[in-house]
Short mmCIF file of C-alpha atoms and ligand atoms in Angstrom, two decimals:
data_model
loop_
_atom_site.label_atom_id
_atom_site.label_comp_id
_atom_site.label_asym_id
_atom_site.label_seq_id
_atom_site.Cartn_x
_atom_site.Cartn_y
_atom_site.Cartn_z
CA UNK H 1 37.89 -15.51 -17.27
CA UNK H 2 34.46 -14.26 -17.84
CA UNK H 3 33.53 -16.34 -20.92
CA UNK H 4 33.97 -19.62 -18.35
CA UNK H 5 31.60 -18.24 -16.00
CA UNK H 6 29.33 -21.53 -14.97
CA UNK H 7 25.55 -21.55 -16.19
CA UNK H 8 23.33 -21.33 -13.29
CA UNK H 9 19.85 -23.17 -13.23
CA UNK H 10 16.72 -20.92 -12.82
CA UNK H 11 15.57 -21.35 -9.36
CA UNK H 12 11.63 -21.99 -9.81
CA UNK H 13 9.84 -20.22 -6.79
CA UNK H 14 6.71 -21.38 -5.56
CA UNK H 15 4.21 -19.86 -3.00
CA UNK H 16 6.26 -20.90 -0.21
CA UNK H 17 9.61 -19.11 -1.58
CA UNK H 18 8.42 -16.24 -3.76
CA UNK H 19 9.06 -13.72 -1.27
CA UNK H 20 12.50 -15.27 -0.51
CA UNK H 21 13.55 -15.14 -4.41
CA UNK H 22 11.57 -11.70 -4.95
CA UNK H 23 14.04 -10.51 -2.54
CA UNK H 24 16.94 -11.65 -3.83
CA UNK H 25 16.12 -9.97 -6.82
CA UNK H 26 16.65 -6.56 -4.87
CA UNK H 27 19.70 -7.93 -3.37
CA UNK H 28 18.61 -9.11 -0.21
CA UNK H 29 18.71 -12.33 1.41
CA UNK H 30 16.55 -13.40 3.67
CA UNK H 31 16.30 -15.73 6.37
CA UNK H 32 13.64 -17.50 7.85
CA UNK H 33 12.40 -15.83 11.44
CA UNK H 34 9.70 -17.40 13.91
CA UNK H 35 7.53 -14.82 15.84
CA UNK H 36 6.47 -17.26 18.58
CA UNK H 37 10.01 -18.71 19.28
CA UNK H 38 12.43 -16.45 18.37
CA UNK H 39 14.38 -18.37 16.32
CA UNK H 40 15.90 -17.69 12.99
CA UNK H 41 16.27 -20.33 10.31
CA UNK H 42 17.28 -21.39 6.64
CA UNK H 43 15.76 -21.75 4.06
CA UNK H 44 12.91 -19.91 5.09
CA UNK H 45 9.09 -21.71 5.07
CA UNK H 46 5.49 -21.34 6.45
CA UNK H 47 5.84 -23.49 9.71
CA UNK H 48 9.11 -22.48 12.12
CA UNK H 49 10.96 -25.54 12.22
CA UNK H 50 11.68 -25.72 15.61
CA UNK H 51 8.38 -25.14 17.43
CA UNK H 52 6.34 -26.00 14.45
CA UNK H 53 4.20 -21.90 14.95
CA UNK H 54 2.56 -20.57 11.80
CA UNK H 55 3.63 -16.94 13.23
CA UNK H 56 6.91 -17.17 11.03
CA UNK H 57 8.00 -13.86 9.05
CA UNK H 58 11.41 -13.13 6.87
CA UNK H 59 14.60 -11.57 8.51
CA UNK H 60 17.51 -10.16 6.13
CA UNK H 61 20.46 -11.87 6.51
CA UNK H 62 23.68 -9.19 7.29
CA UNK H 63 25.15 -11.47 4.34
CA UNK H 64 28.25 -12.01 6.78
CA UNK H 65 29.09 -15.69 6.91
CA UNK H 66 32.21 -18.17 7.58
CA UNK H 67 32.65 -21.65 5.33
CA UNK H 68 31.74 -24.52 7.67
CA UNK H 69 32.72 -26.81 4.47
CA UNK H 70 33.20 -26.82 1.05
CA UNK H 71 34.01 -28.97 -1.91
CA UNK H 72 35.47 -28.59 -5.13
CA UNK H 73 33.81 -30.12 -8.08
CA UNK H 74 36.55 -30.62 -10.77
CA UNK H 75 34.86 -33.20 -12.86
CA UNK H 76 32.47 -30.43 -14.10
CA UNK H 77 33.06 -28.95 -17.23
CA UNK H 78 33.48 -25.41 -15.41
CA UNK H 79 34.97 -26.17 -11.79
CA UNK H 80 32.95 -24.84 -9.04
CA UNK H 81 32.79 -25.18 -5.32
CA UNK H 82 29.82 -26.06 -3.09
CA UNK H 83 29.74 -25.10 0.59
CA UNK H 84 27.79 -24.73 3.48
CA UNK H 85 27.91 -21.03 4.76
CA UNK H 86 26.93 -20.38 8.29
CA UNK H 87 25.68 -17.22 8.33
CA UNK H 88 26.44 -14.33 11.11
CA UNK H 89 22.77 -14.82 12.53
CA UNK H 90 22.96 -18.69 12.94
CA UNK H 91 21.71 -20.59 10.28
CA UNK H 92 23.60 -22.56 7.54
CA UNK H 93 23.16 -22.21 3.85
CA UNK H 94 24.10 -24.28 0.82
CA UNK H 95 25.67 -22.30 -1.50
CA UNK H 96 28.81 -21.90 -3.83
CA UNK H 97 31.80 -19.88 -2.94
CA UNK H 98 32.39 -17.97 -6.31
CA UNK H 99 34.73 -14.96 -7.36
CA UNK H 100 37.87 -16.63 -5.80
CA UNK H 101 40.34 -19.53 -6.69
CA UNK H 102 38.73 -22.76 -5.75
CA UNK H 103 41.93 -23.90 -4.89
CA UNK H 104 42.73 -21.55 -1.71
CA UNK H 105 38.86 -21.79 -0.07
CA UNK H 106 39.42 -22.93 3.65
CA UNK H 107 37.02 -24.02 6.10
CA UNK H 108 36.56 -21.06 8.65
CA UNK H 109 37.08 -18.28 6.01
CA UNK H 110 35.31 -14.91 6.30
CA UNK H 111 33.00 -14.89 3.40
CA UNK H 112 29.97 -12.28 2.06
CA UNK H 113 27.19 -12.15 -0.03
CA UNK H 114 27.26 -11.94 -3.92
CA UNK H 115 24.02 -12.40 -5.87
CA UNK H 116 24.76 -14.36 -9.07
CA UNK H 117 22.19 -14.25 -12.33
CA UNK H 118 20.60 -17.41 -13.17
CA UNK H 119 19.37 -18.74 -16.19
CA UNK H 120 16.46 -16.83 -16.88
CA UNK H 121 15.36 -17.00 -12.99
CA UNK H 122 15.70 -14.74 -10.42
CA UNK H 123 19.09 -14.46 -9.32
CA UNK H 124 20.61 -16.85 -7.09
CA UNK H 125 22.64 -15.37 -3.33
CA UNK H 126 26.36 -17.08 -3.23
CA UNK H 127 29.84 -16.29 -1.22
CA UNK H 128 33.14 -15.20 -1.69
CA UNK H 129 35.86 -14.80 0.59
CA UNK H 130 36.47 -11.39 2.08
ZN1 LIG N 1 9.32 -21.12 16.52
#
């Protein structure tokens, strides 16, 4: 039902992130990509965590991903599920898996991006299952 849809907190972007949440805003998510190295990372920040280079930009994520886990919280007044998403480029992202029922999620499930509204932030990239 849409009346039990969950309140989501306002993410609160700083300098690092601001690009990352001005994004999502037009849809997009983005993922963290280092010029020197090559690789490709989440979340995305200013030094690539693997060989510590300033050369770092933003990729977009295809917003193709498979649930690596999950788990159901029921003790919340509106039920939701938290997951890690590993996403078609590499990197794993903490998320929720929304738009489904909680109760048929499995780890290794085809899932895409949905951007959900927050609570007077920008609004914030989850899954659901394909
Ligand atoms: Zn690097």
């Amino acid at each position: 039902m849409q009346s039990q849809e969950r309140k989501i907190q306002a993410p609160v972007p700083n300098l690092e992130t601001q690009a990352f949440w001005d994004a999502c805003a037009q849809g997009k998510l983005m993922i963290g990509k280092c010029n020197a190295c090559g690789a490709v990372y989440y979340y995305p920040r200013a030094l690539c965590p693997v060989c510590f280079s300033d050369k770092t930009g933003l990729q977009q994520a295809s917003g193709n991903g498979t649930i690596y886990t999950y788990s159901v919280m029921r003790r919340a007044p509106i039920p939701y599920a938290i997951a890690y998403v590993t996403l078609a480029e590499g990197p794993s992202i903490m998320t929720n898996i929304v738009d489904c029922d909680l109760d048929k999620i499995k780890i290794g499930q085809a899932v895409k991006l949905v951007f959900k509204p927050s609570d007077g932030g920008p609004p914030v990239p989850m899954f659901t299952p394909i």
